[in-house]
C-alpha atoms as a PDB file:
ATOM      1  CA  MET A   1      54.283 -42.153  71.827  1.00  0.00           C
ATOM      2  CA  SER A   2      53.719 -42.381  68.096  1.00  0.00           C
ATOM      3  CA  THR A   3      50.676 -41.222  66.212  1.00  0.00           C
ATOM      4  CA  LEU A   4      47.869 -43.759  66.059  1.00  0.00           C
ATOM      5  CA  PRO A   5      46.839 -44.950  62.583  1.00  0.00           C
ATOM      6  CA  TYR A   6      43.292 -43.747  63.277  1.00  0.00           C
ATOM      7  CA  LEU A   7      41.567 -41.770  66.000  1.00  0.00           C
ATOM      8  CA  PRO A   8      38.213 -40.025  65.462  1.00  0.00           C
ATOM      9  CA  GLU A   9      37.977 -36.339  66.203  1.00  0.00           C
ATOM     10  CA  GLY A  10      36.976 -35.675  69.782  1.00  0.00           C
ATOM     11  CA  ARG A  11      37.899 -39.165  70.997  1.00  0.00           C
ATOM     12  CA  GLU A  12      40.913 -40.442  72.892  1.00  0.00           C
ATOM     13  CA  ILE A  13      42.364 -43.706  74.052  1.00  0.00           C
ATOM     14  CA  LEU A  14      42.934 -44.042  77.770  1.00  0.00           C
ATOM     15  CA  TYR A  15      45.496 -46.346  79.352  1.00  0.00           C
ATOM     16  CA  VAL A  16      45.371 -48.490  82.475  1.00  0.00           C
ATOM     17  CA  ASP A  17      47.825 -50.582  84.420  1.00  0.00           C
ATOM     18  CA  PRO A  18      48.135 -54.246  83.365  1.00  0.00           C
ATOM     19  CA  ASP A  19      46.833 -55.188  86.836  1.00  0.00           C
ATOM     20  CA  ASP A  20      43.569 -53.276  86.342  1.00  0.00           C
ATOM     21  CA  LYS A  21      40.794 -55.797  86.987  1.00  0.00           C
ATOM     22  CA  PHE A  22      38.937 -54.975  83.767  1.00  0.00           C
ATOM     23  CA  MET A  23      42.099 -55.149  81.655  1.00  0.00           C
ATOM     24  CA  MET A  24      42.869 -58.521  83.232  1.00  0.00           C
ATOM     25  CA  ALA A  25      39.321 -59.583  82.300  1.00  0.00           C
ATOM     26  CA  ALA A  26      39.963 -58.449  78.700  1.00  0.00           C
ATOM     27  CA  GLU A  27      43.162 -60.510  78.629  1.00  0.00           C
ATOM     28  CA  LYS A  28      41.189 -63.495  79.963  1.00  0.00           C
ATOM     29  CA  ALA A  29      38.598 -62.954  77.203  1.00  0.00           C
ATOM     30  CA  ALA A  30      41.417 -63.163  74.651  1.00  0.00           C
ATOM     31  CA  GLU A  31      42.675 -66.389  76.233  1.00  0.00           C
ATOM     32  CA  ASP A  32      39.218 -67.962  76.505  1.00  0.00           C
ATOM     33  CA  LEU A  33      37.495 -66.754  73.352  1.00  0.00           C
ATOM     34  CA  SER A  34      39.989 -65.784  70.648  1.00  0.00           C
ATOM     35  CA  SER A  35      40.122 -68.005  67.582  1.00  0.00           C
ATOM     36  CA  ASP A  36      43.182 -66.207  66.202  1.00  0.00           C
ATOM     37  CA  ASN A  37      46.295 -67.591  67.873  1.00  0.00           C
ATOM     38  CA  ALA A  38      48.527 -65.244  65.854  1.00  0.00           C
ATOM     39  CA  HIS A  39      46.825 -62.137  67.298  1.00  0.00           C
ATOM     40  CA  PRO A  40      44.650 -63.049  70.290  1.00  0.00           C
ATOM     41  CA  THR A  41      42.651 -59.969  71.202  1.00  0.00           C
ATOM     42  CA  GLY A  42      39.993 -59.673  73.869  1.00  0.00           C
ATOM     43  CA  VAL A  43      37.485 -57.080  75.036  1.00  0.00           C
ATOM     44  CA  VAL A  44      35.218 -56.543  77.976  1.00  0.00           C
ATOM     45  CA  ILE A  45      32.402 -54.029  77.993  1.00  0.00           C
ATOM     46  CA  VAL A  46      31.967 -52.418  81.405  1.00  0.00           C
ATOM     47  CA  GLN A  47      28.898 -50.477  82.488  1.00  0.00           C
ATOM     48  CA  ASP A  48      28.534 -48.993  85.969  1.00  0.00           C
ATOM     49  CA  GLY A  49      31.538 -50.989  87.195  1.00  0.00           C
ATOM     50  CA  VAL A  50      30.179 -54.348  85.980  1.00  0.00           C
ATOM     51  CA  VAL A  51      31.312 -56.439  83.012  1.00  0.00           C
ATOM     52  CA  ILE A  52      28.245 -56.756  80.787  1.00  0.00           C
ATOM     53  CA  GLY A  53      29.885 -58.232  77.687  1.00  0.00           C
ATOM     54  CA  ARG A  54      32.964 -60.014  76.402  1.00  0.00           C
ATOM     55  CA  GLY A  55      34.353 -60.698  72.982  1.00  0.00           C
ATOM     56  CA  ALA A  56      37.467 -61.654  71.065  1.00  0.00           C
ATOM     57  CA  ASN A  57      38.679 -61.813  67.511  1.00  0.00           C
ATOM     58  CA  VAL A  58      37.003 -64.825  65.981  1.00  0.00           C
ATOM     59  CA  SER A  59      38.723 -65.848  62.774  1.00  0.00           C
ATOM     60  CA  THR A  60      41.034 -68.816  62.233  1.00  0.00           C
ATOM     61  CA  TYR A  61      41.741 -67.587  58.712  1.00  0.00           C
ATOM     62  CA  HIS A  62      45.263 -66.359  59.525  1.00  0.00           C
ATOM     63  CA  GLU A  63      46.231 -69.736  60.971  1.00  0.00           C
ATOM     64  CA  ASP A  64      44.778 -71.617  58.030  1.00  0.00           C
ATOM     65  CA  GLN A  65      45.595 -69.250  55.155  1.00  0.00           C
ATOM     66  CA  GLY A  66      48.093 -66.667  56.381  1.00  0.00           C
ATOM     67  CA  CYS A  67      47.527 -62.957  55.901  1.00  0.00           C
ATOM     68  CA  ARG A  68      47.605 -61.466  52.417  1.00  0.00           C
ATOM     69  CA  ARG A  69      48.009 -57.977  53.866  1.00  0.00           C
ATOM     70  CA  LYS A  70      51.162 -59.007  55.732  1.00  0.00           C
ATOM     71  CA  GLU A  71      52.531 -60.728  52.617  1.00  0.00           C
ATOM     72  CA  LEU A  72      52.103 -57.416  50.761  1.00  0.00           C
ATOM     73  CA  ASN A  73      53.441 -55.302  53.686  1.00  0.00           C
ATOM     74  CA  ILE A  74      50.182 -53.340  53.902  1.00  0.00           C
ATOM     75  CA  PRO A  75      50.269 -50.927  56.873  1.00  0.00           C
ATOM     76  CA  THR A  76      48.101 -51.721  59.857  1.00  0.00           C
ATOM     77  CA  GLY A  77      44.493 -50.632  59.462  1.00  0.00           C
ATOM     78  CA  GLU A  78      44.544 -50.475  55.670  1.00  0.00           C
ATOM     79  CA  GLN A  79      42.965 -52.628  52.967  1.00  0.00           C
ATOM     80  CA  TYR A  80      41.198 -55.118  55.236  1.00  0.00           C
ATOM     81  CA  GLU A  81      39.290 -56.304  52.164  1.00  0.00           C
ATOM     82  CA  LEU A  82      42.437 -58.141  50.981  1.00  0.00           C
ATOM     83  CA  CYS A  83      42.268 -60.655  53.845  1.00  0.00           C
ATOM     84  CA  GLU A  84      39.194 -62.435  55.155  1.00  0.00           C
ATOM     85  CA  GLY A  85      40.836 -62.844  58.560  1.00  0.00           C
ATOM     86  CA  CYS A  86      41.297 -59.075  58.865  1.00  0.00           C
ATOM     87  CA  ASP A  87      37.635 -58.289  58.197  1.00  0.00           C
ATOM     88  CA  PRO A  88      36.497 -55.845  60.924  1.00  0.00           C
ATOM     89  CA  ALA A  89      33.467 -58.051  61.653  1.00  0.00           C
ATOM     90  CA  ASN A  90      36.024 -60.426  63.225  1.00  0.00           C
ATOM     91  CA  HIS A  91      37.515 -57.722  65.480  1.00  0.00           C
ATOM     92  CA  ALA A  92      37.062 -58.138  69.225  1.00  0.00           C
ATOM     93  CA  GLU A  93      35.393 -54.764  69.720  1.00  0.00           C
ATOM     94  CA  GLN A  94      32.659 -55.439  67.164  1.00  0.00           C
ATOM     95  CA  VAL A  95      32.173 -59.060  68.233  1.00  0.00           C
ATOM     96  CA  ALA A  96      31.598 -57.979  71.851  1.00  0.00           C
ATOM     97  CA  ILE A  97      29.113 -55.247  70.919  1.00  0.00           C
ATOM     98  CA  PHE A  98      27.143 -57.414  68.473  1.00  0.00           C
ATOM     99  CA  ARG A  99      27.001 -60.358  70.896  1.00  0.00           C
ATOM    100  CA  LEU A 100      25.797 -58.205  73.760  1.00  0.00           C
ATOM    101  CA  GLN A 101      22.540 -57.197  72.064  1.00  0.00           C
ATOM    102  CA  GLU A 102      21.724 -54.678  74.772  1.00  0.00           C
ATOM    103  CA  SER A 103      22.517 -51.054  75.424  1.00  0.00           C
ATOM    104  CA  CYS A 104      26.152 -50.058  75.721  1.00  0.00           C
ATOM    105  CA  LYS A 105      25.201 -46.465  76.525  1.00  0.00           C
ATOM    106  CA  ASN A 106      27.920 -44.890  78.664  1.00  0.00           C
ATOM    107  CA  ALA A 107      29.800 -48.184  78.855  1.00  0.00           C
ATOM    108  CA  ASP A 108      33.568 -48.486  78.518  1.00  0.00           C
ATOM    109  CA  ILE A 109      35.576 -50.948  76.455  1.00  0.00           C
ATOM    110  CA  TYR A 110      38.801 -52.485  77.709  1.00  0.00           C
ATOM    111  CA  LEU A 111      40.856 -53.908  74.845  1.00  0.00           C
ATOM    112  CA  TRP A 112      43.760 -56.288  75.368  1.00  0.00           C
ATOM    113  CA  GLY A 113      45.950 -57.501  72.518  1.00  0.00           C
ATOM    114  CA  HIS A 114      46.139 -54.429  70.305  1.00  0.00           C
ATOM    115  CA  TRP A 115      47.571 -50.907  70.433  1.00  0.00           C
ATOM    116  CA  TRP A 116      44.829 -48.943  68.632  1.00  0.00           C
ATOM    117  CA  CYS A 117      41.298 -49.297  67.211  1.00  0.00           C
ATOM    118  CA  CYS A 118      40.503 -49.198  63.501  1.00  0.00           C
ATOM    119  CA  GLU A 119      38.005 -46.800  61.937  1.00  0.00           C
ATOM    120  CA  SER A 120      35.365 -49.500  61.564  1.00  0.00           C
ATOM    121  CA  CYS A 121      35.609 -50.466  65.240  1.00  0.00           C
ATOM    122  CA  TRP A 122      35.506 -46.824  66.337  1.00  0.00           C
ATOM    123  CA  THR A 123      32.392 -46.296  64.226  1.00  0.00           C
ATOM    124  CA  THR A 124      30.726 -49.332  65.803  1.00  0.00           C
ATOM    125  CA  MET A 125      31.711 -48.205  69.308  1.00  0.00           C
ATOM    126  CA  ILE A 126      30.497 -44.635  68.746  1.00  0.00           C
ATOM    127  CA  ASP A 127      27.210 -45.900  67.265  1.00  0.00           C
ATOM    128  CA  ALA A 128      26.794 -48.146  70.344  1.00  0.00           C
ATOM    129  CA  ASN A 129      27.385 -45.131  72.628  1.00  0.00           C
ATOM    130  CA  ILE A 130      30.602 -46.498  74.135  1.00  0.00           C
ATOM    131  CA  LYS A 131      31.996 -43.745  76.345  1.00  0.00           C
ATOM    132  CA  ASN A 132      35.695 -44.650  76.794  1.00  0.00           C
ATOM    133  CA  VAL A 133      38.219 -47.000  75.252  1.00  0.00           C
ATOM    134  CA  TYR A 134      41.004 -48.321  77.468  1.00  0.00           C
ATOM    135  CA  LEU A 135      44.201 -50.055  76.412  1.00  0.00           C
ATOM    136  CA  VAL A 136      46.901 -51.476  78.629  1.00  0.00           C
ATOM    137  CA  GLU A 137      49.818 -49.174  79.410  1.00  0.00           C
ATOM    138  CA  GLY A 138      52.632 -49.879  76.965  1.00  0.00           C
ATOM    139  CA  ALA A 139      50.235 -51.404  74.423  1.00  0.00           C
ATOM    140  CA  GLU A 140      52.130 -50.058  71.419  1.00  0.00           C
ATOM    141  CA  ALA A 141      55.437 -51.590  72.508  1.00  0.00           C
ATOM    142  CA  LYS A 142      53.726 -54.817  73.547  1.00  0.00           C
ATOM    143  CA  PHE A 143      51.418 -55.412  70.572  1.00  0.00           C
ATOM    144  CA  LYS A 144      52.641 -53.438  67.559  1.00  0.00           C
ATOM    145  CA  LYS A 145      53.978 -55.922  65.021  1.00  0.00           C
END
């Protein structure tokens, strides 16, 4: 496995089977809620074995305007300010946490549609007291573009 573009000290990404019920719920969140057809990404927040929140990336900017970062071959996770569609406020992790408006203490996030989490999303998850972050097994091969 390659090195992730960002991972905070003391944190790790865990991986689950594609048939995991919470990962399937995250995939369903991407299908139901994502506004970005180029990169549909979905999240569920799970606390004590129950889904308490869902979210997805919510920008249509890439469809309408393209991605300036891609045009310039900017590496993943860098210079989000160049593209409105890449703004971290549109990322599934942050959307789910901000929409929930209740405690995420000791909750887990299941993320479908991406192979890592950016620094801004990690900061938001740590501030919200998210305990674990789960990606689908093989996420890098499946979602790295």
